[in-house]
Amino acid sequence: MATLTAVRPAFGGFSFDNCKRNAVLEVEASKVGCSVPAARKTGTTICGVVFKDGVVLGADTRATEGMIVADKNCSKIHYISPNIYCCGAGTAADTEMTTQLISSNLELHSLSTGRLPRVATANRMLKQMLFRYQGYIGAALVLGGVDCNGPHLYSIYPHGSTDKLPYVTMGSGSLAAMAVFEDRYKPDMEEDAAKQLVRDAIAAGIFNDLGSGSNIDLCVITKSKVNYIRPHDEANKKGVRVTELEALKL
Amino acid sequence: MCRHQNETLPDTAVYRKERGTNEVTMNSRGLRSQLKDSVPVAGFSPQGAYGVQDSLRSGFTSVKNELLPSHPLELSEKNQFQLNQDKMNFSTLRNIQGLHAPLKLQMEYRAARQIQRLPFLQSSNLALDTLRNSDESIGFEDVLNDPTQSEVMGEPHMMVEYKLGLL
């Protein structure tokens, strides 16, 4: 009697079937001289600051694919819940899927409890998920929001550790942005001063880091409203093309 | 924690035997049995018609493929993670509410797990999801590789015969 198998995926989730094939392909490709396509990363500057009434989150808008700019105006500030937003650095797909998953979970959770979700809940869900995958999900996040206990700001690293701080920066331009924060941060700032500080920090990242560029997006979260300003500032404007006639007149 | 390890051990051993209809758990030890996810008929190898390897369905065969995990997370995601979560939850429940709480819950789990369709059809596991509270959360197992939309299925007659022990 011929052999037969009864194949059934008992449960969904990640499938590791192609990992060995991919490793072999990478070795073969490097022998020939080509390289496997790289994942799109957001070499980034993201930052956040807590001010008197809430939180200001800021991000640049460049997405890179190796040495090429893949997206000149991508949106790095993701929605988590009406009072919580999250900036994402690292692999672009990972940050998107992670924030969408946590946003759905938080919505189900808040429907179940009947209350506005808290930033600490989102933080706990994110850190447990990222630790489960041991850093293979490359998402470095800045999570900020205002809930019943006031404004909160967290930074979450790809391996699952988190920090709760009054000002945080992440991404490849984080050192440049942190330099601006360390110089000019004061507790209990006004909203305009906080927006200017975040704008300057992101601009420092844009001009001093190759992985960050284009515009500056801001998101101001207070108890009563959320102001998503996109773009707040076009720090790197492309030149305007002139026709030959106009060029002759210049 | 090691004090409770002994107490939860019998539960997981029975749990493993319970899942024998779906996966190979003839010997739960050993990497090989943890990596395979198909039910072979004993005594024949390689898989496929007339003993020839089935390259279309199972890819190129190599002993290394079957003995070593291809990704550090593979073993953890396949078998260990859900079991460890359950162990942790049950031991916490036992500490808070006493032995009756995890006992009753596991009895209900066992009952809910037995509500299945025919062997080759995927069940929605609604009762099990409700007990586990996973009907109020969404994870990668709901988005990626949904079993209800898998491209392969076992041959219905063979699977029913295997389940009934007629094979």
mmCIF file of C-alpha atoms in Angstrom, chain A residues 143-227:
data_model
loop_
_atom_site.group_PDB
_atom_site.id
_atom_site.type_symbol
_atom_site.label_atom_id
_atom_site.label_comp_id
_atom_site.label_asym_id
_atom_site.label_seq_id
_atom_site.Cartn_x
_atom_site.Cartn_y
_atom_site.Cartn_z
ATOM 1 C CA LEU A 143 4.646 55.666 22.668
ATOM 2 C CA GLY A 144 2.863 58.711 24.039
ATOM 3 C CA GLY A 145 -0.603 59.639 25.172
ATOM 4 C CA VAL A 146 -2.851 61.221 27.757
ATOM 5 C CA ASP A 147 -5.172 59.136 29.912
ATOM 6 C CA CYS A 148 -6.971 59.453 33.229
ATOM 7 C CA ASN A 149 -3.645 59.587 35.083
ATOM 8 C CA GLY A 150 -2.140 62.381 33.018
ATOM 9 C CA PRO A 151 0.369 62.482 30.136
ATOM 10 C CA HIS A 152 2.783 59.548 29.687
ATOM 11 C CA LEU A 153 5.719 58.879 27.369
ATOM 12 C CA TYR A 154 7.449 55.530 26.862
ATOM 13 C CA SER A 155 10.281 54.334 24.659
ATOM 14 C CA ILE A 156 10.192 50.678 23.626
ATOM 15 C CA TYR A 157 13.216 48.838 22.211
ATOM 16 C CA PRO A 158 13.038 45.912 19.748
ATOM 17 C CA HIS A 159 13.935 43.320 22.363
ATOM 18 C CA GLY A 160 11.151 44.392 24.676
ATOM 19 C CA SER A 161 12.677 46.728 27.251
ATOM 20 C CA THR A 162 10.852 49.983 27.967
ATOM 21 C CA ASP A 163 11.626 53.280 29.648
ATOM 22 C CA LYS A 164 9.211 55.815 31.042
ATOM 23 C CA LEU A 165 10.782 59.251 30.714
ATOM 24 C CA PRO A 166 9.877 62.924 30.228
ATOM 25 C CA TYR A 167 11.725 63.102 26.891
ATOM 26 C CA VAL A 168 12.873 60.280 24.582
ATOM 27 C CA THR A 169 14.448 59.896 21.157
ATOM 28 C CA MET A 170 14.856 56.795 18.963
ATOM 29 C CA GLY A 171 16.228 55.911 15.567
ATOM 30 C CA SER A 172 19.480 56.558 13.749
ATOM 31 C CA GLY A 173 19.199 60.305 14.354
ATOM 32 C CA SER A 174 18.448 59.870 18.031
ATOM 33 C CA LEU A 175 21.807 61.181 19.224
ATOM 34 C CA ALA A 176 21.420 64.451 17.333
ATOM 35 C CA ALA A 177 17.887 64.916 18.649
ATOM 36 C CA MET A 178 18.881 63.978 22.186
ATOM 37 C CA ALA A 179 21.624 66.613 22.118
ATOM 38 C CA VAL A 180 18.973 69.291 21.467
ATOM 39 C CA PHE A 181 16.727 67.906 24.211
ATOM 40 C CA GLU A 182 19.492 67.715 26.787
ATOM 41 C CA ASP A 183 20.360 71.318 26.119
ATOM 42 C CA ARG A 184 16.932 72.931 26.135
ATOM 43 C CA TYR A 185 14.439 70.697 27.938
ATOM 44 C CA LYS A 186 12.655 72.212 30.956
ATOM 45 C CA PRO A 187 9.859 70.532 32.917
ATOM 46 C CA ASP A 188 6.312 71.926 32.530
ATOM 47 C CA MET A 189 6.787 73.785 29.263
ATOM 48 C CA GLU A 190 3.999 75.506 27.358
ATOM 49 C CA GLU A 191 2.606 73.903 24.212
ATOM 50 C CA ASP A 192 4.303 76.259 21.746
ATOM 51 C CA ALA A 193 7.681 75.955 23.443
ATOM 52 C CA ALA A 194 7.349 72.167 23.402
ATOM 53 C CA LYS A 195 6.430 72.133 19.691
ATOM 54 C CA GLN A 196 9.401 74.342 18.879
ATOM 55 C CA LEU A 197 11.726 72.108 20.895
ATOM 56 C CA VAL A 198 10.542 68.954 19.126
ATOM 57 C CA ARG A 199 10.771 70.640 15.746
ATOM 58 C CA ASP A 200 14.366 71.655 16.453
ATOM 59 C CA ALA A 201 15.286 68.179 17.663
ATOM 60 C CA ILE A 202 13.909 66.515 14.537
ATOM 61 C CA ALA A 203 15.615 69.134 12.359
ATOM 62 C CA ALA A 204 18.926 68.300 14.059
ATOM 63 C CA GLY A 205 18.340 64.656 13.169
ATOM 64 C CA ILE A 206 17.379 65.493 9.567
ATOM 65 C CA PHE A 207 20.430 67.629 8.867
ATOM 66 C CA ASN A 208 23.013 65.524 10.687
ATOM 67 C CA ASP A 209 21.902 61.973 9.878
ATOM 68 C CA LEU A 210 21.760 60.431 6.411
ATOM 69 C CA GLY A 211 18.938 58.101 7.306
ATOM 70 C CA SER A 212 16.514 60.906 8.215
ATOM 71 C CA GLY A 213 15.185 63.605 5.943
ATOM 72 C CA SER A 214 12.313 65.426 4.244
ATOM 73 C CA ASN A 215 9.603 66.916 6.410
ATOM 74 C CA ILE A 216 8.824 67.102 10.113
ATOM 75 C CA ASP A 217 5.540 65.682 11.380
ATOM 76 C CA LEU A 218 4.189 66.609 14.775
ATOM 77 C CA CYS A 219 1.430 65.184 16.916
ATOM 78 C CA VAL A 220 0.221 67.142 19.945
ATOM 79 C CA ILE A 221 -1.908 65.088 22.356
ATOM 80 C CA THR A 222 -3.775 66.788 25.192
ATOM 81 C CA LYS A 223 -6.631 65.683 27.389
ATOM 82 C CA SER A 224 -9.295 67.206 25.183
ATOM 83 C CA LYS A 225 -7.939 66.880 21.660
ATOM 84 C CA VAL A 226 -5.275 65.496 19.352
ATOM 85 C CA ASN A 227 -3.603 67.698 16.763
#
